[in-house]
Short mmCIF file of C-alpha atoms (C1' of nucleotides) in Angstrom, two decimals:
data_model
loop_
_atom_site.label_atom_id
_atom_site.label_comp_id
_atom_site.label_asym_id
_atom_site.label_seq_id
_atom_site.Cartn_x
_atom_site.Cartn_y
_atom_site.Cartn_z
CA MET A 201 77.12 87.04 105.11
CA ARG A 202 80.71 87.83 103.72
CA LEU A 203 81.49 91.71 103.89
CA ALA A 204 84.63 93.36 102.53
CA THR A 205 86.01 96.78 102.37
CA TRP A 206 88.36 97.91 99.72
CA ASN A 207 90.08 101.31 98.93
CA VAL A 208 90.10 100.82 95.20
CA ASN A 209 91.94 103.95 94.04
CA SER A 210 89.56 104.79 91.13
CA ILE A 211 86.55 102.32 90.21
CA ARG A 212 86.66 103.18 86.67
CA ALA A 213 90.46 102.36 86.54
CA ARG A 214 89.73 99.02 88.27
CA VAL A 215 86.10 98.03 87.85
CA VAL A 216 86.95 94.59 86.06
CA ARG A 217 89.30 93.55 88.87
CA THR A 218 87.06 94.82 91.36
CA VAL A 219 84.04 92.78 90.30
CA GLU A 220 86.16 89.57 89.60
CA PHE A 221 87.45 89.69 93.26
CA ALA A 222 83.87 89.96 94.55
CA VAL A 223 82.68 87.17 92.42
CA ARG A 224 85.63 84.95 92.90
CA GLU A 225 85.57 85.47 96.83
CA ASN A 226 81.78 85.22 97.10
CA ILE A 227 81.50 88.64 98.72
CA ASP A 228 77.91 89.54 99.52
CA VAL A 229 78.70 93.33 100.61
CA LEU A 230 81.64 95.31 99.29
CA ALA A 231 82.40 98.79 100.70
CA MET A 232 84.51 100.87 98.44
CA GLN A 233 86.42 103.86 99.14
CA GLU A 234 88.25 106.34 96.68
CA ILE A 235 85.85 105.65 93.85
CA LYS A 236 87.27 108.96 92.28
CA CYS A 237 84.16 109.71 90.44
CA LYS A 238 80.62 111.22 90.53
CA PRO A 239 77.45 108.62 90.88
CA GLU A 240 76.56 109.19 87.22
CA GLN A 241 80.18 108.15 86.33
CA PHE A 242 80.03 104.84 88.38
CA PRO A 243 80.42 101.55 86.10
CA TYR A 244 77.05 100.18 87.51
CA ALA A 245 76.66 97.73 84.51
CA GLU A 246 79.61 95.68 85.38
CA PHE A 247 78.35 95.16 89.07
CA GLU A 248 74.85 94.64 87.96
CA ALA A 249 75.99 91.94 85.64
CA ALA A 250 77.58 90.11 88.44
CA GLY A 251 74.42 90.52 90.62
CA TYR A 252 75.08 93.43 92.70
CA HIS A 253 73.24 96.49 93.54
CA VAL A 254 75.30 99.72 94.05
CA VAL A 255 74.85 102.87 95.92
CA ALA A 256 77.53 105.55 95.37
CA HIS A 257 78.42 108.97 96.67
CA GLY A 258 80.78 111.20 95.01
CA LEU A 259 81.09 115.00 94.34
CA ASN A 260 84.10 115.21 92.05
CA GLN A 261 87.25 113.18 91.02
CA TRP A 262 88.41 113.17 94.71
CA ASN A 263 87.40 110.77 97.39
CA GLY A 264 84.14 109.01 96.86
CA VAL A 265 82.58 105.92 98.61
CA ALA A 266 80.06 103.33 97.68
CA ILE A 267 78.51 100.08 98.81
CA ALA A 268 77.72 97.05 96.42
CA SER A 269 75.50 94.19 97.61
CA ARG A 270 74.00 91.13 96.40
CA GLU A 271 71.10 91.84 98.92
CA PRO A 272 68.76 94.58 99.26
CA ILE A 273 70.21 97.88 100.22
CA GLU A 274 67.98 99.85 102.50
CA ASP A 275 68.02 103.40 104.52
CA VAL A 276 70.89 105.07 102.46
CA GLU A 277 72.69 107.93 104.07
CA LEU A 278 75.26 110.40 102.68
CA SER A 279 77.62 111.62 105.24
CA PHE A 280 77.13 110.63 109.02
CA ALA A 281 75.23 113.17 111.41
CA GLY A 282 77.96 115.67 112.69
CA MET A 283 80.42 114.81 110.15
CA PRO A 284 82.60 117.82 109.48
CA GLY A 285 83.63 119.45 105.97
CA PHE A 286 86.71 121.19 104.82
CA GLN A 287 87.41 124.45 103.42
CA LYS A 288 90.92 125.99 103.00
CA GLY A 289 91.44 128.43 105.68
CA TYR A 290 88.37 127.53 107.53
CA ASP A 291 87.15 124.54 109.61
CA GLY A 292 83.93 125.91 110.89
CA PRO A 293 80.66 124.46 110.81
CA ASP A 294 79.62 125.55 107.42
CA ALA A 295 82.46 124.20 105.65
CA PRO A 296 81.40 121.98 102.57
CA LEU A 297 81.19 118.23 103.17
CA GLU A 298 83.37 115.87 101.10
CA ALA A 299 82.24 112.47 99.79
CA ARG A 300 83.73 110.42 102.59
CA ALA A 301 81.00 108.38 104.02
CA ILE A 302 77.75 106.20 102.88
CA GLY A 303 75.78 104.30 105.05
CA ALA A 304 73.18 101.64 104.42
CA THR A 305 71.31 98.69 105.87
CA ILE A 306 71.85 95.29 104.48
CA ASN A 307 70.46 92.05 106.09
CA GLY A 308 69.89 94.10 109.39
CA VAL A 309 73.58 95.30 109.44
CA ARG A 310 74.08 99.04 109.39
CA VAL A 311 77.29 99.45 107.35
CA TRP A 312 79.18 102.62 106.79
CA SER A 313 81.85 102.68 103.89
CA LEU A 314 84.28 105.47 105.15
CA TYR A 315 87.37 107.28 104.04
CA THR A 316 89.00 109.19 106.63
CA PRO A 317 90.77 112.37 105.38
CA ASN A 318 94.65 111.93 104.70
CA GLY A 319 95.84 114.56 107.05
CA ARG A 320 98.85 115.48 104.54
CA ALA A 321 101.36 116.73 107.17
CA LEU A 322 101.24 116.83 110.88
CA ASP A 323 101.18 120.91 110.66
CA ASP A 324 98.53 120.88 107.81
CA PRO A 325 95.06 122.20 108.37
CA HIS A 326 93.91 118.88 106.86
CA MET A 327 95.46 117.19 109.96
CA THR A 328 93.03 119.23 112.25
CA TYR A 329 90.20 118.24 109.65
CA LYS A 330 91.22 114.55 109.98
CA LEU A 331 91.09 114.55 113.83
CA HIS A 332 87.98 116.58 113.86
CA TRP A 333 86.34 114.14 111.41
CA LEU A 334 87.33 110.93 113.45
CA ASP A 335 86.25 112.65 116.66
CA ALA A 336 82.75 113.31 114.92
CA LEU A 337 82.73 109.75 114.04
CA ALA A 338 83.27 108.69 117.46
CA ARG A 339 80.45 110.74 118.72
CA TYR A 340 77.96 109.57 115.98
CA THR A 341 78.99 106.05 117.11
CA GLU A 342 78.16 106.83 120.68
CA THR A 343 74.90 108.24 119.53
CA GLU A 344 73.70 105.36 117.53
CA LEU A 345 74.67 102.68 120.18
CA ALA A 346 73.04 104.63 122.94
CA ALA A 347 69.90 104.70 120.96
CA ASN A 348 70.13 101.03 120.12
CA PRO A 349 72.78 99.10 122.02
CA GLU A 350 71.92 95.83 120.12
CA LEU A 351 72.54 97.47 116.74
CA LYS A 352 74.69 95.52 114.45
CA LEU A 353 76.92 98.39 113.45
CA ALA A 354 80.12 98.02 111.10
CA LEU A 355 82.39 101.03 110.31
CA VAL A 356 84.60 99.89 107.58
CA GLY A 357 87.00 101.43 105.28
CA ASP A 358 90.37 103.39 104.94
CA PHE A 359 91.01 105.13 108.57
CA ASN A 360 94.48 106.43 107.40
CA VAL A 361 95.87 105.39 110.93
CA ALA A 362 98.15 102.92 111.68
CA PRO A 363 97.29 102.21 115.28
CA LEU A 364 100.05 100.19 116.42
CA ASP A 365 103.79 100.34 115.86
CA GLU A 366 103.65 96.94 114.15
CA ASP A 367 101.16 98.36 111.84
CA ASN A 368 103.72 100.44 110.19
CA GLY A 369 106.41 98.61 108.02
CA ASP A 370 107.33 101.69 105.81
CA PRO A 371 110.77 102.85 106.78
CA THR A 372 109.88 106.47 105.61
CA ILE A 373 106.98 106.93 107.94
CA VAL A 374 108.33 107.75 111.31
CA GLU A 375 106.54 108.91 114.55
CA GLY A 376 107.24 112.58 115.11
CA VAL A 377 107.66 113.49 111.48
CA SER A 378 104.90 111.54 109.49
CA THR A 379 101.12 111.40 109.48
CA HIS A 380 99.33 108.08 110.22
CA VAL A 381 101.39 107.14 113.22
CA SER A 382 101.23 110.37 115.38
CA PRO A 383 99.81 110.03 118.99
CA ALA A 384 96.94 112.32 118.19
CA GLU A 385 95.87 110.26 115.23
CA ARG A 386 96.10 107.07 117.26
CA ALA A 387 94.17 108.69 120.04
CA ALA A 388 91.33 109.81 117.58
CA PHE A 389 91.25 106.14 116.27
CA GLY A 390 91.20 104.81 119.85
CA ALA A 391 88.42 106.84 120.66
CA LEU A 392 86.30 104.71 118.30
CA GLN A 393 86.90 101.78 120.74
CA SER A 394 85.92 103.70 123.53
CA ALA A 395 82.83 104.54 121.60
CA GLY A 396 81.97 100.87 121.53
CA LEU A 397 83.49 99.55 118.56
CA THR A 398 86.12 96.71 118.33
CA ASP A 399 88.46 95.82 115.42
CA VAL A 400 86.89 92.39 114.45
CA VAL A 401 89.84 91.45 112.13
CA ARG A 402 92.77 91.92 114.31
CA PRO A 403 92.00 88.83 116.61
CA LEU A 404 91.67 86.48 113.66
CA VAL A 405 94.47 88.11 111.62
CA PRO A 406 96.90 89.47 114.05
CA THR A 407 99.58 90.60 111.47
CA GLY A 408 99.42 92.06 108.00
CA TYR A 409 99.44 95.21 106.26
CA THR A 410 96.64 96.65 104.01
CA TYR A 411 98.47 99.16 102.15
CA TRP A 412 101.69 99.60 100.25
CA ASP A 413 102.82 102.69 98.64
CA TYR A 414 103.37 102.48 94.81
CA LYS A 415 106.95 103.95 95.19
CA GLN A 416 110.10 102.35 96.07
CA LEU A 417 109.17 98.72 95.80
CA ARG A 418 107.14 98.93 98.85
CA PHE A 419 105.17 95.76 98.17
CA PRO A 420 107.97 93.56 97.06
CA ARG A 421 109.68 94.49 100.23
CA ASN A 422 106.74 94.11 102.36
CA GLU A 423 106.92 97.64 103.64
CA GLY A 424 103.42 98.60 104.25
CA LEU A 425 100.75 99.98 106.43
CA ARG A 426 97.76 98.55 108.11
CA ILE A 427 95.41 101.46 107.93
CA ASP A 428 92.05 99.60 106.64
CA PHE A 429 89.75 98.17 109.14
CA ILE A 430 86.43 96.60 110.10
CA LEU A 431 85.14 97.92 113.31
CA GLY A 432 82.13 96.53 114.82
CA SER A 433 79.47 96.98 117.59
CA SER A 434 79.41 94.33 120.16
CA ALA A 435 76.18 92.63 118.27
CA PHE A 436 78.15 92.78 114.95
CA ALA A 437 81.40 91.52 116.58
CA ASP A 438 79.45 88.64 118.17
CA ALA A 439 78.63 87.38 114.54
CA VAL A 440 81.81 87.36 113.07
CA SER A 441 82.98 83.91 112.26
CA GLY A 442 86.14 84.43 110.14
CA ALA A 443 88.32 87.12 108.56
CA PHE A 444 91.10 87.56 105.92
CA ILE A 445 93.15 90.35 104.28
CA ALA A 446 93.29 89.68 100.57
CA ARG A 447 97.03 90.40 100.14
CA ASP A 448 97.18 88.95 96.67
CA GLU A 449 95.04 91.83 95.40
CA ARG A 450 98.16 94.07 95.47
CA LYS A 451 99.85 91.68 92.76
CA GLY A 452 99.23 91.77 88.99
CA GLU A 453 98.32 94.41 86.68
CA ILE A 454 97.23 97.91 87.68
CA PRO A 455 96.52 96.80 91.50
CA SER A 456 95.27 99.39 93.90
CA ASP A 457 97.73 100.43 96.50
CA HIS A 458 95.14 99.11 99.06
CA VAL A 459 93.84 95.41 99.34
CA PRO A 460 90.61 94.08 100.52
CA VAL A 461 89.82 93.30 104.16
CA VAL A 462 87.10 90.53 104.54
CA VAL A 463 84.96 89.23 107.49
CA ASP A 464 82.42 86.43 107.54
CA LEU A 465 79.33 86.73 109.55
CA ASP A 466 76.68 84.30 111.17
CA LEU A 467 73.61 86.45 111.22
CA ASP A 468 70.44 84.96 112.97
CA PRO A 469 67.95 84.16 110.34
CA VAL A 470 65.05 86.35 110.37
CA ASP A 471 62.01 83.98 109.58
CA ASP A 472 58.66 84.04 111.05
CA ASP A 473 58.02 80.44 110.20
CA ASP A 474 61.01 79.32 112.19
CA VAL A 475 59.04 77.68 115.20
CA PRO A 476 61.46 76.51 117.90
CA MET A 477 61.35 72.70 118.39
CA ILE A 478 60.87 71.60 121.99
CA PHE A 479 61.75 67.91 122.97
CA GLY A 480 60.50 65.96 126.07
"C1'" DA B 139 120.52 111.12 88.27
"C1'" DT B 140 117.12 117.22 87.05
"C1'" DG B 141 114.35 109.96 89.01
"C1'" DA B 142 112.36 106.26 90.91
"C1'" DC B 143 103.91 105.79 91.30
"C1'" DA B 144 99.27 106.38 89.97
"C1'" DA B 145 94.92 108.52 89.58
"C1'" DT B 146 92.30 112.62 88.31
"C1'" DT B 147 91.29 116.76 84.78
"C1'" DC B 148 89.78 122.76 80.76
"C1'" DC B 149 95.06 117.10 77.34
"C1'" DA B 150 98.76 118.47 80.58
"C1'" DA B 151 100.79 120.58 84.50
"C1'" DA B 152 98.72 120.55 88.74
"C1'" DT B 153 96.70 118.12 92.43
"C1'" DT B 154 95.90 114.45 95.67
"C1'" DG B 155 97.28 110.54 97.98
"C1'" DA B 156 100.17 108.25 102.84
#
DNA sequence: ATGACAATTCCAAATTGA
């Protein structure tokens, strides 16, 4: 099974390009972020014509996440348990949730398409929200894996954190001043590893960015960020056989500012007729 | 250089993004 994640920066603006990529690269499951629409506005027909089912979560023109799959989609969840919301001037438990997480089980793999809050600025209330959101995601992961240590769990999407210095090639993003590279954000991302997840792409694709700002010729200069990840539980990581970052998707007409991140999985076939052969 | 991108929406100035 081939699984990809892509912050598409509006699915309505880029549906043709998105479906063409999925078909060309033989993607079985495509997790999308920043669809920027409500479910009733999602361009389902283009995906269905290419053989994909889609589940989408969107509340307004901001954020929004979706999962497209060639194989049946089961057990869809909107927002993970414990996910905080945001309300200006208030970060308590009753703040309204945003459309930043959708989970589904496909081929026995629990996939979450995730869009971590931006943070906006180091001293902005949205940064507190971002850190709380990542912390809640780590605790959700711990709970899930404690209940089922063999779960094939994949947290994929736009984490809005560049974990390593080498993940930041944008000269305008500077530690101490900018979001995405602060010690607090990196610690919050690192807590996902402590909760039992690993970045399954990094060992196979050690260098490369997944995002380049539209401004200031960032892509031609290759001054990007690595902020989109596929994190997996140990059972998921054990199934990974390959990975790539589809850098070419930043080229051409009206590209998203992010590109897809892709992994190949060797999943054990679930087949009751599969009787082991014994020799001797 | 009063800029330099791109998406959304009460169609157009404001908001968001990273």
